Short mmCIF file of C-alpha atoms in Angstrom, two decimals:
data_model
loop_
_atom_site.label_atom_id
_atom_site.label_comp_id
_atom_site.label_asym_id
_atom_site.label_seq_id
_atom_site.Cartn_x
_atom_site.Cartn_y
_atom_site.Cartn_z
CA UNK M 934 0.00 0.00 0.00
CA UNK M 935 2.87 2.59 0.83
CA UNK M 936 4.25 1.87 -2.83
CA UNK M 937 1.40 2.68 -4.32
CA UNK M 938 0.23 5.69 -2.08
CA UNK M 939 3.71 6.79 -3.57
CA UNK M 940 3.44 6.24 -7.10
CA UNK M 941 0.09 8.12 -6.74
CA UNK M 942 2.12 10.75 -5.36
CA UNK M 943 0.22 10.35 -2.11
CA UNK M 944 2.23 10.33 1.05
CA UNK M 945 2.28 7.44 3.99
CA UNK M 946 0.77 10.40 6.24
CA UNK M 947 -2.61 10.05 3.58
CA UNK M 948 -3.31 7.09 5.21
CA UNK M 949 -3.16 7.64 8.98
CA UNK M 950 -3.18 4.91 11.10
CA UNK M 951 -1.66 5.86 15.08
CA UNK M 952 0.12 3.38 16.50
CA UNK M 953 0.66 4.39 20.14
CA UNK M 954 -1.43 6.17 21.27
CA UNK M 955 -2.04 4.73 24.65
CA UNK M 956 -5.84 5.46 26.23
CA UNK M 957 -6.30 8.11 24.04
CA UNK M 958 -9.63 9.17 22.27
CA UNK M 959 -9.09 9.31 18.15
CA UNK M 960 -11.80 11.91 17.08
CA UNK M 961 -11.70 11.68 13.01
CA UNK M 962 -13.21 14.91 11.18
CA UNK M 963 -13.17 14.71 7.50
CA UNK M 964 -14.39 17.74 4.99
CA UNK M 965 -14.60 17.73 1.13
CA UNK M 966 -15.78 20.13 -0.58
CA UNK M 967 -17.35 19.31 -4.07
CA UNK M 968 -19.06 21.45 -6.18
CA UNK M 969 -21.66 20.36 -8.84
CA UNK M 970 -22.86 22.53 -11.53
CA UNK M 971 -25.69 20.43 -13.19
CA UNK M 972 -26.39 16.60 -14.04
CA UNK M 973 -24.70 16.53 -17.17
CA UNK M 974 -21.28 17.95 -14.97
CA UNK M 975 -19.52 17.69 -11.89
CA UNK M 976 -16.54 19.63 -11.07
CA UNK M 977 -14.25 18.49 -8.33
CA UNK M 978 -13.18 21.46 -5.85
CA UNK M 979 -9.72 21.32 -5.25
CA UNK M 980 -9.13 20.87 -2.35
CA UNK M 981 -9.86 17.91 0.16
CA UNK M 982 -8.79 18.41 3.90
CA UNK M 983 -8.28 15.46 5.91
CA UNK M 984 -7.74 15.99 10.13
CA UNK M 985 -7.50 13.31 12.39
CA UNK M 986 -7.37 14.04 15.84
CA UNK M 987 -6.08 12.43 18.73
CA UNK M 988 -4.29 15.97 22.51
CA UNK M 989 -2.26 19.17 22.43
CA UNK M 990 1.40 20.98 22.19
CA UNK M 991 2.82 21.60 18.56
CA UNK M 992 5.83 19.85 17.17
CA UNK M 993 8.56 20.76 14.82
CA UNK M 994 7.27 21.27 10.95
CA UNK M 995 8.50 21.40 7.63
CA UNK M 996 8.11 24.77 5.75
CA UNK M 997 6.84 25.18 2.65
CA UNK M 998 6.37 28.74 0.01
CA UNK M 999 5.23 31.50 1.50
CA UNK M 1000 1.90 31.55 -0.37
CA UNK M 1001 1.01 27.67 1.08
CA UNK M 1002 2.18 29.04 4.91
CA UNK M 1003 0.06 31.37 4.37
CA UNK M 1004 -2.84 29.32 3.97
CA UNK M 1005 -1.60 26.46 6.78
CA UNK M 1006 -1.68 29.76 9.16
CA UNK M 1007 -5.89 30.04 8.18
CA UNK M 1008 -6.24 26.50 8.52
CA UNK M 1009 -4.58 26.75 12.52
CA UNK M 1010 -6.73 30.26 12.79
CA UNK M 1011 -9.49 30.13 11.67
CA UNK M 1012 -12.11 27.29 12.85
CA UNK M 1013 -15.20 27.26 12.33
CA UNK M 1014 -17.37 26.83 16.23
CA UNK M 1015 -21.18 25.85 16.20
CA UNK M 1016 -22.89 28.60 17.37
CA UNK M 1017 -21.35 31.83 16.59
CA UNK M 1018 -20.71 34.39 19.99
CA UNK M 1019 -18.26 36.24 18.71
CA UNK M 1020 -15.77 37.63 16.28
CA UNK M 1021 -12.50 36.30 18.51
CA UNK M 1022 -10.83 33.51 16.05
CA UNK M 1023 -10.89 30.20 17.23
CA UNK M 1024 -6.77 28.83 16.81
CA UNK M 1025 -6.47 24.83 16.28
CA UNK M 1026 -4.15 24.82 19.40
CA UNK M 1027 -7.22 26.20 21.35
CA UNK M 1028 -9.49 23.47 19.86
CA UNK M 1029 -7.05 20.80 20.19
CA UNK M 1030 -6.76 21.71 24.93
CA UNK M 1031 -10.30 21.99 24.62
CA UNK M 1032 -11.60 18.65 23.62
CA UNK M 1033 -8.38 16.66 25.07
CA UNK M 1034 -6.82 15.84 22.43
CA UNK M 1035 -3.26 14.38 21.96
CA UNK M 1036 -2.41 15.13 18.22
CA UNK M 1037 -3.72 15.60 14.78
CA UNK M 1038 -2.38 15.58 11.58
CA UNK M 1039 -3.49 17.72 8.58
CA UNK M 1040 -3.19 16.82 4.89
CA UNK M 1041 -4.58 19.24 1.89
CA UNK M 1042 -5.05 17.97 -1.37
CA UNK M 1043 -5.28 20.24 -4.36
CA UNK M 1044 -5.78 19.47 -7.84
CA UNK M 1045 -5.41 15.65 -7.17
CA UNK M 1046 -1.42 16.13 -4.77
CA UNK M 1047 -0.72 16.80 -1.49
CA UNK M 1048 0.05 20.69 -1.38
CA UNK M 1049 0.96 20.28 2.41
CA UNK M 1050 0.87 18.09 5.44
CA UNK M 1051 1.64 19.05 9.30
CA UNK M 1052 0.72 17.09 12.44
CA UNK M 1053 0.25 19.16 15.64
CA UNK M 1054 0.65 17.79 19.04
CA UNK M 1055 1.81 14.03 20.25
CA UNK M 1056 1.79 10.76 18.94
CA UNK M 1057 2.29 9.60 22.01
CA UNK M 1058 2.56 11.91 25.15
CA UNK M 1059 4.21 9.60 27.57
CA UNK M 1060 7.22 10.20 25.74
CA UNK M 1061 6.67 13.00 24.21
CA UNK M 1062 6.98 11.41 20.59
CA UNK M 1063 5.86 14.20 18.46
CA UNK M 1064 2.97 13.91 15.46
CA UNK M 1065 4.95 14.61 11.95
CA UNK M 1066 3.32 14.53 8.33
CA UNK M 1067 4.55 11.01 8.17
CA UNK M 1068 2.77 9.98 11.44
CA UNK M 1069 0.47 6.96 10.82
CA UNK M 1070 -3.37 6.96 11.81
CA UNK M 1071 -6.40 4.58 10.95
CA UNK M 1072 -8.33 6.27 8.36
CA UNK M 1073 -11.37 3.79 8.78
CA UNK M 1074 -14.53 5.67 7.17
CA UNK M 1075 -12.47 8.34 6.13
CA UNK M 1076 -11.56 6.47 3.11
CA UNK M 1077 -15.47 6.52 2.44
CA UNK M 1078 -15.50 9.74 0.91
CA UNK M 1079 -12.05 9.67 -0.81
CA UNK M 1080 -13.19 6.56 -2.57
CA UNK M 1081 -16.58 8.33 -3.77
CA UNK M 1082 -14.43 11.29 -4.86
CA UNK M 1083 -12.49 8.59 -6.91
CA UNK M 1084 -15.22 7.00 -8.52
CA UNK M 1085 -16.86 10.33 -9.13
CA UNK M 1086 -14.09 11.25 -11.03
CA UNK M 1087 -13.54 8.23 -13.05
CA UNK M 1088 -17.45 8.94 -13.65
CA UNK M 1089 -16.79 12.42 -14.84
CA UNK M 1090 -14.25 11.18 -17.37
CA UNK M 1091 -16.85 8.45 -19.03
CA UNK M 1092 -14.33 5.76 -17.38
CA UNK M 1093 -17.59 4.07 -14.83
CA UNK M 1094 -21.17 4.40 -15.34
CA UNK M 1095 -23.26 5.28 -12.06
CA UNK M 1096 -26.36 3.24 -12.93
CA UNK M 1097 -24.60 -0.39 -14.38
CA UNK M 1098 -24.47 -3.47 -12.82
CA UNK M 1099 -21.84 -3.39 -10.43
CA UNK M 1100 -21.06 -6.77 -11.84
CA UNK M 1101 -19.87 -5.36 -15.13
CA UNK M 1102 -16.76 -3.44 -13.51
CA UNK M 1103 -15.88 -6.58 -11.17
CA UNK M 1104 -13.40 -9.53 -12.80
CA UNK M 1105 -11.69 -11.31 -9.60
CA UNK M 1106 -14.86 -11.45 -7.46
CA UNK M 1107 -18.60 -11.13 -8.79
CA UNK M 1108 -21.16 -10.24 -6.55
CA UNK M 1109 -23.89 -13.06 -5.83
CA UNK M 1110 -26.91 -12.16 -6.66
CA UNK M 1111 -28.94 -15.25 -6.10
CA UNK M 1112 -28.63 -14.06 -2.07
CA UNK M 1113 -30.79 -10.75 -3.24
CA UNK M 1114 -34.23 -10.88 -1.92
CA UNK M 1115 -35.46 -8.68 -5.05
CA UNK M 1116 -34.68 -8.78 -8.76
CA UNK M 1117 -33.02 -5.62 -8.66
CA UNK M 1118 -29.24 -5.19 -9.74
CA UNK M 1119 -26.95 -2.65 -7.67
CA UNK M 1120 -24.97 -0.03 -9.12
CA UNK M 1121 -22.59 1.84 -7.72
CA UNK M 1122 -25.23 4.54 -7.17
CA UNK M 1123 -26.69 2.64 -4.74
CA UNK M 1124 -23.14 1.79 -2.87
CA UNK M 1125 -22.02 5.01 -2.71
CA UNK M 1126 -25.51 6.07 -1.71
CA UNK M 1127 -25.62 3.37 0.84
CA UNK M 1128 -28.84 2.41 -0.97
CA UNK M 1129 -27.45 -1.12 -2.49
CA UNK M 1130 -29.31 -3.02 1.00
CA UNK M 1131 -25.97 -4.59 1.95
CA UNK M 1132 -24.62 -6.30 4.52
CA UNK M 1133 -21.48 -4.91 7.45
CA UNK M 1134 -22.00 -1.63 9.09
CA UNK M 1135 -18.42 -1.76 9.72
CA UNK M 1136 -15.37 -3.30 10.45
CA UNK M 1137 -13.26 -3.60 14.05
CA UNK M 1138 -9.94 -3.38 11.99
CA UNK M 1139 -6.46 -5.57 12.61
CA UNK M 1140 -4.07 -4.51 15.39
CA UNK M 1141 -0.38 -4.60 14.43
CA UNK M 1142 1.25 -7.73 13.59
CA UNK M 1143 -2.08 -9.38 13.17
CA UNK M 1144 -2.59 -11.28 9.76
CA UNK M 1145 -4.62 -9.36 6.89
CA UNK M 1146 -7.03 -10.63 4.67
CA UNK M 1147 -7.23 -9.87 1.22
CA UNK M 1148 -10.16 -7.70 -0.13
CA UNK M 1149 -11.69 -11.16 -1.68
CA UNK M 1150 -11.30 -12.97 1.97
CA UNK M 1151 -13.29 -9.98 2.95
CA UNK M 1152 -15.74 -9.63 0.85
CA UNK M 1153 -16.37 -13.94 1.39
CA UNK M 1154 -15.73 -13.22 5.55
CA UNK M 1155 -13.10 -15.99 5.30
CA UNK M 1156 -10.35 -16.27 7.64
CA UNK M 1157 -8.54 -14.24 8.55
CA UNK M 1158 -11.78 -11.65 7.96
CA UNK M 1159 -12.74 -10.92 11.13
CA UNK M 1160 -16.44 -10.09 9.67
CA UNK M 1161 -18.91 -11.58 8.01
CA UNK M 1162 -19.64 -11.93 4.08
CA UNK M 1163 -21.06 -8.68 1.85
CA UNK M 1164 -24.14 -10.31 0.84
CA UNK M 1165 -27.76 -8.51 0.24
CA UNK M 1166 -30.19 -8.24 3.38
CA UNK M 1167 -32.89 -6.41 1.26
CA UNK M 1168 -33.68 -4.97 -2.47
CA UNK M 1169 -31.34 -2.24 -3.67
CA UNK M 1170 -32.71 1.25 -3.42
CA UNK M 1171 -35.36 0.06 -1.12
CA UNK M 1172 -34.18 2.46 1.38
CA UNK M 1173 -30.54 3.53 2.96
CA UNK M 1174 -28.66 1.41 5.14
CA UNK M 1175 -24.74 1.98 5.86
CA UNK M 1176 -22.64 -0.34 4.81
CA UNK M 1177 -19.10 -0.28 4.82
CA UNK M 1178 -18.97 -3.28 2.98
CA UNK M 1179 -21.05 -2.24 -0.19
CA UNK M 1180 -18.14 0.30 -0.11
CA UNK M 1181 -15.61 -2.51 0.05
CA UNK M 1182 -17.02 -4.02 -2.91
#
């Protein structure tokens, strides 16, 4: 996975799993901004900004133009708070003492590479080892909306069709339909719309050093899947149901 996050000229930071952080509480806060014009269009914004969050005190960064510092210094400034009081800028560091919280590290994608990455605070506080841009964390449903982004964009460029069989894009696993309760095929309209009446809400994840299944021994829940199979539980677009598996698929 690292070699290809770097031949997409993603970093290891991009994928964010924290190793040690002992008793802490991992708050994940993720905000894309899209912007569609019409249904025969969708333009991408720019810029994607992942944070995941998990105590406070700022370590040493690397530096980057002045133009990009400037805009790391809005990011750190200039939170947004739920109920507006007053016009007294709300600072990350601020944030970070006031919900407890041990580190974060910041990403922000524009036009499809990382323009910068900084973590804030520690990965672990006991001794004081510092978050950096290269600081691993669990992404978990993070990856949700990056993969929609994805497919959105492979839709954009004619590449995937929303509304085909989801069978017609899959070679080394087909889904199987005779466990539908319906006639209905899903698309990946429905998946990404959490519409496709699938199976797994989520999944518990593998500590380190623990064996990983393959996406296939997933999908299947064979060993060493520590969930069950992606099968159908009702008709697709029947209503919405999360599923992180339909997402797998």
């Amino acid at each position: 996975m690292e070699k290809e996050c770097e031949e997409r000229m993603l970093p290891k930071s991009f994928f964010f799993p924290l190793r040690s952080v002992p008793r802490s509480f991992l708050l994940v806060i993720f905000v894309s901004l899209l912007q569609m014009f019409n249904m025969q269009s969708i333009k991408l914004f720019p810029v994607l900004l992942l944070l995941t969050f998990s105590h406070a005190c700022f370590s040493q960064q690397p530096t980057y133009s002045a133009a990009v510092e400037e805009r790391i210094k809005k990011v750190e400034r200039s939170l947004g708070e739920a109920v507006k009081t007053d016009d007294k800028p709300i600072l990350l560091q601020d944030r970070m003492k006031q919900y407890g919280i041990p580190g974060l590290s910041i990403a922000v994608i524009k036009d499809y590479k990382i323009e910068w990455a900084r973590g804030y605070g520690y990965a672990d506080k006991e001794t004081a080892r510092p978050v950096t841009s290269e600081t691993l964390f669990q992404a978990a449903s993070i990856s949700k909306s990056i993969n929609a982004v994805g497919v959105l964009r492979l839709v954009q460029q004619n590449k995937l069709d929303l509304d085909k069989d989801i069978n017609t894009y899959l070679t080394s696993w087909k889904f199987p339909y005779d466990s539908i309760k319906g006639k209905k095929i899903i698309t990946l309209r429905h998946i990404l719309s959490h519409t496709a009446g699938l199976t797994v809400h989520g999944f518990r994840g593998y500590a380190p050093g623990e064996k990983l299944p393959t996406v296939i021994q997933i999908l299947n829940g064979e060993a060493p899947a520590n969930s069950e199979p992606v099968r159908s539980m009702f008709d697709a677009g029947t209503r919405v149901e999360y599923s992180g598996g339909g997402i797998t698929i």
